[in-house]
Structures are given as C-alpha cells and as structure tokens.
Amino acid sequence: MKSRIWITSLFASILIIGGCSSSKSEPDDNMDHSNMSHDDMKMEEADSQTENGHMSHTNPLALTDSIGENELALPALLEPEKEKGNVYNIVAQKGTVEFFDGYQTETLGYNGSFLGPVIRVNRGDTVKFRTVNDLSEETTFHWHGLDLPGEGDGGPHKSIKPGKSEIVEFTVDQQAATLWFHPHPEGKTSEQFYKGLAGLIYVEDENSKNLGLPSDYGVNDIPLIFQDRQFDGGKQLNYQRFKNDDGTIGDTLLVNGTLNPKLTISKEKVRLRLLNGSNARNYTFKLNTGDSFEQIATDGGFLNTPETMNEITLTPGERAEVIVDFSKYDATSNVALINEDNTILLPFKINEVGTETSDMPQNMNDFAVTDEERSLPVSKKLELFGMGNMVTINGKRFDMNRIDFTQKQSETEIWEIYNKPDMMGGMVHPFHIHGTQFKIVSIDGKEPPVNEQGWKDTIAIEPGETFKLAIKFNNKGIYMYHCHILEHEDNGMMGQVLVE
Ligand SMILES: [Cu+2]
C-alpha cells in the first residue's frame, strides 16, 4: 500500500479546481462571424441529427476526440471546518472560464467558476452543509445518493432564494461510495446543471480505509466527471439555444471541466471514479488497448468482489469505480479511455515511477438480495413513458402538490418499474430515487449482471424492460424519483414519495 500521507508537492503541478480553473485550447481557426457561421452550420447538422428525438440517443451527435492538450483539472478536496462542528461551506456562484483562448465563457460553479469541490465525509460523523445561493435565481442543493432526511435532500420544495443560505445537518450513515451533488429547482435543473453546477461527494468508512485500494487523491485515486456540451459562436453555454426535449447533447467533451484533457499518471494501479455528469448522453467506457479493468464499486458502495470488465455503460447520474493496471504500460504506450464508438475521451500519459501494485482485495462487501426480499410482493408499480416533451410516470406529469406514493420508514418494499416503448421504440430512461440506495432484485425476471449486484441509486431502463427493486428509506420526508435525463425531469418525468 502506498502511504496515505498528503504530499503537497505532488499537487503543485496539478491544476486545482475549486470549482475549476480555466483550461485553454487553441482558437478555432474556422471561426466565422458572418451571418452563417461555422457554428450555425454545425448546429444545422446537429439539428438534423437530433430532430427525431428517438434517433438522438441511438445515433447521437458525435463527440469530438480529446486531443489531450490540457492536463486534467482536479476538483479541490473540501474538508470540514472541524472546530465549527464539521461545517462544509458550499456556495453556488457565477463565474467565467476561458475554455477557448480569448473567449470568456459564462459559467456556474460551486466555490469556483465551474463544477465544484469533492466533499469528503466519513461514516458516523455528524456534518453540517452550509449552502449559499450567490446566483441571481433560485436554486436547490441536492445530494445525489446520500441517505439523509427528506428535509435536507434539496428537492424542488427546498428552493433557496438568491443571497440566502441554509444549513443541512445530518449524520453520515451509509457505506463508502462516490456520490455527487447538483441543483434540483423545479423546471430549471437542466440549465443550471448545463452551465456547471455539479460536484462529487466521497463517503469513506473503516472498510474503504482498510481495503488497500489506491487512495492517494489526484495521484492514483482520480475523480472523472464526463460532460458533453455545445458552445455557441461566442463560445457560450447557450442552453436555451441547444435545449432538446429528448435530452440535450453536445459535441464537445469536458472532463472535470477540462477541454481536450489528458491525465498524467504513474506506472501503477489507478482507481478511476467515473460519473456520467451529462444532461442526457450515455457513455460506454473502454480502453483503446482492448485490455480489461476491474470494476470495484457501483453507485452506492463496493461490489462484493472486483468484477473484470471490458467496458462499462453509464447513463446520466450513474457512477462506477474501476481499477486500471497501468503497470503493464510504459511512457511509450498509447493508452486512452474511449467511448463505444471509439471517440477518445481521456488519453493517459504514463510516467515510469509508481508504487501502487498491491493485489486487489477479494472481499470488499457483503451485498445480497435476501430470500425475504425476493419473496415480497410488488407494492408499487411505475410506468415510464416519453414522447418528445410529453413525459410521464403512470400517465402523470410531476406536480409539486401531489404525493404519488407513501412508504413506511425502514420498511422494505418492492417497486416494479416498466419503461413503456412508444411507436418509435422508445428511449433508455436513467431512473433515480432520492434519499436511499436500493437493490436490483431482477430485470425482466432475471438476475442483474454481476456488476450491478451492488447498491444503486440510478438504473438504466431500456424500452420494454421491467426492473424490480428492493427499496428501504432509513429516514423520513418527501423524496423525488425521476428520470435523470434532465430535460425529462424538468418536463415532469418525476414523482414524489412521502416516507413517514
Ligand atoms: Cu427519461
């Protein structure tokens, strides 16, 4: 195991985002400010590719390759102010980022210009999140995957006015996982998110500290937030222009807010914490070498044992942790994380040094769907349906004043969720439930794949598929469940469950 001692010098050369510092790119030689700009032409192309929304996901607007000219930005680690009682200060604010040379892009971020810090909490700690809205519009702070009282969950009921702040206090009581946070205001989630409001939460516990997994933040334990965006001719994140009811996708990849990123790492085992932080795009991550890697965690915790994978698909909101063994490569190797269509997402530059070569742990968790859970009857049925901006759950759009379901605190129920196809076939809906981690009991009556036999809070439901989930809420309050294609959420593919 590598020492966990914080070696600040190692970080001196790494861009820190606090938020996120700017990352630069060469100016676009083809920039044309005449009436029909290059950008407009590109958009026409994009429009023609996306005018049929159902096509937009089976054949989405292509992402451009990362040419790897900028070192990946790393979010700052936000540790608590202990003397004040484990307070974490999180400010939603406006900023600008120079993604492209000579262009100031207006952005939103937490504690910085774009994205936010990694909030690191320990199981058992009572913590306070002091959330501040420095935007010029209302927002909320939602903790995706955190198990906490509905009061603090930051759904659309918990809107914070500009200039106001709020304290969320709770005791961390769930296993180690990579979670995240983002805004959730009614009807405005997509736009605030598109402009940069999102960050990670790491829950650590005794298990995660003792497994011997790579855990040197920024050295061999790397957060990776994948987002596709479209920039207009003035290099702005002009959401209203690019908005698509079937899910807004872009041709430009940002990883941790870095355009054309590369990641310099040592010749050792490296843990990558992957978050699909896009509004709507799905990614299938694989290595260009064809080599496999080990998946160690799902959304909400470790798998029981590492699972060897050749690729992993993540829909918006989903996470996975993987270990890639870079010790078999060297400085001359051409290694990159690529997408299903071979788009280069993140090229790696490999240094010769590196010490993390310890064997993979074999017993990481004790996750199981119990016989009792398998014998429970279905008590809640949900049918997802979407056609353009008409998106519903059980035929209804979201209504803040309607409670759709109730459930008793600490009682396990079986939810059955069906994605009803439409005439065109339909779309994959990433379905997310707030305030808890759940278990997949079955998919169309069959066991889920091994790498989904772990705690989940977001699942990719294909058209025609039926998932059975075992769900227990440990806290009380009102929680949202919704599609994590954020335009579907904003258009009403969302409901609420009251836990009492
Ligand atoms: Cu959806």
PDB file of N, CA, C and O in Angstrom, residues 377-408:
ATOM      1  N   PRO A 377     -44.107  -9.221  -2.207  1.00  0.00           N
ATOM      2  CA  PRO A 377     -44.885  -8.875  -3.397  1.00  0.00           C
ATOM      3  C   PRO A 377     -44.553  -7.461  -3.878  1.00  0.00           C
ATOM      4  O   PRO A 377     -44.052  -6.648  -3.104  1.00  0.00           O
ATOM      5  N   VAL A 378     -44.856  -7.202  -5.136  1.00  0.00           N
ATOM      6  CA  VAL A 378     -44.681  -5.846  -5.669  1.00  0.00           C
ATOM      7  C   VAL A 378     -45.725  -4.947  -5.010  1.00  0.00           C
ATOM      8  O   VAL A 378     -46.908  -5.262  -4.999  1.00  0.00           O
ATOM      9  N   SER A 379     -45.284  -3.840  -4.428  1.00  0.00           N
ATOM     10  CA  SER A 379     -46.245  -2.943  -3.775  1.00  0.00           C
ATOM     11  C   SER A 379     -46.388  -1.598  -4.480  1.00  0.00           C
ATOM     12  O   SER A 379     -47.318  -0.852  -4.219  1.00  0.00           O
ATOM     13  N   LYS A 380     -45.455  -1.279  -5.371  1.00  0.00           N
ATOM     14  CA  LYS A 380     -45.580  -0.028  -6.144  1.00  0.00           C
ATOM     15  C   LYS A 380     -45.216  -0.322  -7.585  1.00  0.00           C
ATOM     16  O   LYS A 380     -44.201  -0.962  -7.854  1.00  0.00           O
ATOM     17  N   LYS A 381     -46.080   0.131  -8.492  1.00  0.00           N
ATOM     18  CA  LYS A 381     -45.801  -0.047  -9.921  1.00  0.00           C
ATOM     19  C   LYS A 381     -45.654   1.319 -10.575  1.00  0.00           C
ATOM     20  O   LYS A 381     -46.487   2.192 -10.381  1.00  0.00           O
ATOM     21  N   LEU A 382     -44.604   1.458 -11.359  1.00  0.00           N
ATOM     22  CA  LEU A 382     -44.360   2.708 -12.065  1.00  0.00           C
ATOM     23  C   LEU A 382     -44.170   2.399 -13.544  1.00  0.00           C
ATOM     24  O   LEU A 382     -43.436   1.463 -13.900  1.00  0.00           O
ATOM     25  N   GLU A 383     -44.835   3.180 -14.365  1.00  0.00           N
ATOM     26  CA  GLU A 383     -44.678   3.030 -15.807  1.00  0.00           C
ATOM     27  C   GLU A 383     -44.123   4.333 -16.371  1.00  0.00           C
ATOM     28  O   GLU A 383     -44.738   5.393 -16.235  1.00  0.00           O
ATOM     29  N   LEU A 384     -42.945   4.233 -16.973  1.00  0.00           N
ATOM     30  CA  LEU A 384     -42.308   5.410 -17.561  1.00  0.00           C
ATOM     31  C   LEU A 384     -42.711   5.491 -19.028  1.00  0.00           C
ATOM     32  O   LEU A 384     -42.676   4.489 -19.736  1.00  0.00           O
ATOM     33  N   PHE A 385     -43.069   6.689 -19.451  1.00  0.00           N
ATOM     34  CA  PHE A 385     -43.402   6.855 -20.860  1.00  0.00           C
ATOM     35  C   PHE A 385     -42.969   8.237 -21.326  1.00  0.00           C
ATOM     36  O   PHE A 385     -43.170   9.233 -20.629  1.00  0.00           O
ATOM     37  N   GLY A 386     -42.374   8.298 -22.510  1.00  0.00           N
ATOM     38  CA  GLY A 386     -41.913   9.575 -23.024  1.00  0.00           C
ATOM     39  C   GLY A 386     -42.086   9.690 -24.513  1.00  0.00           C
ATOM     40  O   GLY A 386     -41.773   8.761 -25.250  1.00  0.00           O
ATOM     41  N   MET A 387     -42.625  10.821 -24.940  1.00  0.00           N
ATOM     42  CA  MET A 387     -42.729  11.155 -26.373  1.00  0.00           C
ATOM     43  C   MET A 387     -42.477  12.654 -26.460  1.00  0.00           C
ATOM     44  O   MET A 387     -43.321  13.439 -26.039  1.00  0.00           O
ATOM     45  N   GLY A 388     -41.302  13.035 -26.963  1.00  0.00           N
ATOM     46  CA  GLY A 388     -40.987  14.464 -27.038  1.00  0.00           C
ATOM     47  C   GLY A 388     -41.035  15.081 -25.657  1.00  0.00           C
ATOM     48  O   GLY A 388     -40.454  14.557 -24.713  1.00  0.00           O
ATOM     49  N   ASN A 389     -41.793  16.180 -25.530  1.00  0.00           N
ATOM     50  CA  ASN A 389     -41.836  16.809 -24.204  1.00  0.00           C
ATOM     51  C   ASN A 389     -42.964  16.260 -23.342  1.00  0.00           C
ATOM     52  O   ASN A 389     -43.194  16.719 -22.229  1.00  0.00           O
ATOM     53  N   MET A 390     -43.706  15.265 -23.886  1.00  0.00           N
ATOM     54  CA  MET A 390     -44.748  14.615 -23.088  1.00  0.00           C
ATOM     55  C   MET A 390     -44.123  13.426 -22.368  1.00  0.00           C
ATOM     56  O   MET A 390     -44.029  12.330 -22.924  1.00  0.00           O
ATOM     57  N   VAL A 391     -43.668  13.663 -21.173  1.00  0.00           N
ATOM     58  CA  VAL A 391     -43.019  12.589 -20.426  1.00  0.00           C
ATOM     59  C   VAL A 391     -43.751  12.397 -19.109  1.00  0.00           C
ATOM     60  O   VAL A 391     -44.063  13.358 -18.412  1.00  0.00           O
ATOM     61  N   THR A 392     -44.053  11.152 -18.820  1.00  0.00           N
ATOM     62  CA  THR A 392     -44.912  10.887 -17.668  1.00  0.00           C
ATOM     63  C   THR A 392     -44.441   9.666 -16.877  1.00  0.00           C
ATOM     64  O   THR A 392     -43.701   8.823 -17.381  1.00  0.00           O
ATOM     65  N   ILE A 393     -44.897   9.593 -15.651  1.00  0.00           N
ATOM     66  CA  ILE A 393     -44.792   8.370 -14.847  1.00  0.00           C
ATOM     67  C   ILE A 393     -46.223   8.022 -14.436  1.00  0.00           C
ATOM     68  O   ILE A 393     -46.927   8.868 -13.870  1.00  0.00           O
ATOM     69  N   ASN A 394     -46.650   6.818 -14.769  1.00  0.00           N
ATOM     70  CA  ASN A 394     -48.047   6.402 -14.564  1.00  0.00           C
ATOM     71  C   ASN A 394     -49.026   7.413 -15.160  1.00  0.00           C
ATOM     72  O   ASN A 394     -50.050   7.752 -14.557  1.00  0.00           O
ATOM     73  N   GLY A 395     -48.674   7.914 -16.338  1.00  0.00           N
ATOM     74  CA  GLY A 395     -49.560   8.808 -17.074  1.00  0.00           C
ATOM     75  C   GLY A 395     -49.616  10.226 -16.537  1.00  0.00           C
ATOM     76  O   GLY A 395     -50.368  11.052 -17.055  1.00  0.00           O
ATOM     77  N   LYS A 396     -48.832  10.525 -15.521  1.00  0.00           N
ATOM     78  CA  LYS A 396     -48.912  11.847 -14.908  1.00  0.00           C
ATOM     79  C   LYS A 396     -47.576  12.572 -14.966  1.00  0.00           C
ATOM     80  O   LYS A 396     -46.513  11.970 -14.858  1.00  0.00           O
ATOM     81  N   ARG A 397     -47.692  13.887 -15.131  1.00  0.00           N
ATOM     82  CA  ARG A 397     -46.508  14.724 -15.007  1.00  0.00           C
ATOM     83  C   ARG A 397     -46.335  15.128 -13.552  1.00  0.00           C
ATOM     84  O   ARG A 397     -47.291  15.117 -12.773  1.00  0.00           O
ATOM     85  N   PHE A 398     -45.140  15.558 -13.239  1.00  0.00           N
ATOM     86  CA  PHE A 398     -44.833  15.976 -11.867  1.00  0.00           C
ATOM     87  C   PHE A 398     -45.749  17.104 -11.417  1.00  0.00           C
ATOM     88  O   PHE A 398     -46.024  18.040 -12.149  1.00  0.00           O
ATOM     89  N   ASP A 399     -46.223  16.992 -10.188  1.00  0.00           N
ATOM     90  CA  ASP A 399     -46.971  18.076  -9.559  1.00  0.00           C
ATOM     91  C   ASP A 399     -46.465  18.178  -8.126  1.00  0.00           C
ATOM     92  O   ASP A 399     -46.605  17.235  -7.341  1.00  0.00           O
ATOM     93  N   MET A 400     -45.871  19.314  -7.842  1.00  0.00           N
ATOM     94  CA  MET A 400     -45.258  19.531  -6.528  1.00  0.00           C
ATOM     95  C   MET A 400     -46.284  19.348  -5.404  1.00  0.00           C
ATOM     96  O   MET A 400     -45.922  19.004  -4.279  1.00  0.00           O
ATOM     97  N   ASN A 401     -47.570  19.570  -5.707  1.00  0.00           N
ATOM     98  CA  ASN A 401     -48.605  19.482  -4.671  1.00  0.00           C
ATOM     99  C   ASN A 401     -49.258  18.108  -4.583  1.00  0.00           C
ATOM    100  O   ASN A 401     -50.265  17.953  -3.895  1.00  0.00           O
ATOM    101  N   ARG A 402     -48.701  17.136  -5.330  1.00  0.00           N
ATOM    102  CA  ARG A 402     -49.286  15.797  -5.293  1.00  0.00           C
ATOM    103  C   ARG A 402     -48.261  14.800  -4.760  1.00  0.00           C
ATOM    104  O   ARG A 402     -47.154  14.716  -5.283  1.00  0.00           O
ATOM    105  N   ILE A 403     -48.641  14.087  -3.723  1.00  0.00           N
ATOM    106  CA  ILE A 403     -47.787  12.994  -3.242  1.00  0.00           C
ATOM    107  C   ILE A 403     -48.234  11.746  -3.995  1.00  0.00           C
ATOM    108  O   ILE A 403     -49.409  11.370  -3.953  1.00  0.00           O
ATOM    109  N   ASP A 404     -47.332  11.107  -4.698  1.00  0.00           N
ATOM    110  CA  ASP A 404     -47.711   9.972  -5.545  1.00  0.00           C
ATOM    111  C   ASP A 404     -47.750   8.655  -4.773  1.00  0.00           C
ATOM    112  O   ASP A 404     -48.560   7.790  -5.074  1.00  0.00           O
ATOM    113  N   PHE A 405     -46.849   8.516  -3.824  1.00  0.00           N
ATOM    114  CA  PHE A 405     -46.775   7.274  -3.048  1.00  0.00           C
ATOM    115  C   PHE A 405     -46.413   7.600  -1.608  1.00  0.00           C
ATOM    116  O   PHE A 405     -45.795   8.624  -1.333  1.00  0.00           O
ATOM    117  N   THR A 406     -46.792   6.692  -0.717  1.00  0.00           N
ATOM    118  CA  THR A 406     -46.256   6.776   0.640  1.00  0.00           C
ATOM    119  C   THR A 406     -45.569   5.454   0.958  1.00  0.00           C
ATOM    120  O   THR A 406     -45.890   4.414   0.382  1.00  0.00           O
ATOM    121  N   GLN A 407     -44.618   5.514   1.857  1.00  0.00           N
ATOM    122  CA  GLN A 407     -43.924   4.309   2.298  1.00  0.00           C
ATOM    123  C   GLN A 407     -43.514   4.507   3.747  1.00  0.00           C
ATOM    124  O   GLN A 407     -43.219   5.630   4.174  1.00  0.00           O
ATOM    125  N   LYS A 408     -43.511   3.402   4.500  1.00  0.00           N
ATOM    126  CA  LYS A 408     -43.116   3.496   5.914  1.00  0.00           C
ATOM    127  C   LYS A 408     -41.595   3.503   6.033  1.00  0.00           C
ATOM    128  O   LYS A 408     -40.905   2.746   5.340  1.00  0.00           O
TER     129      LYS A 408
END
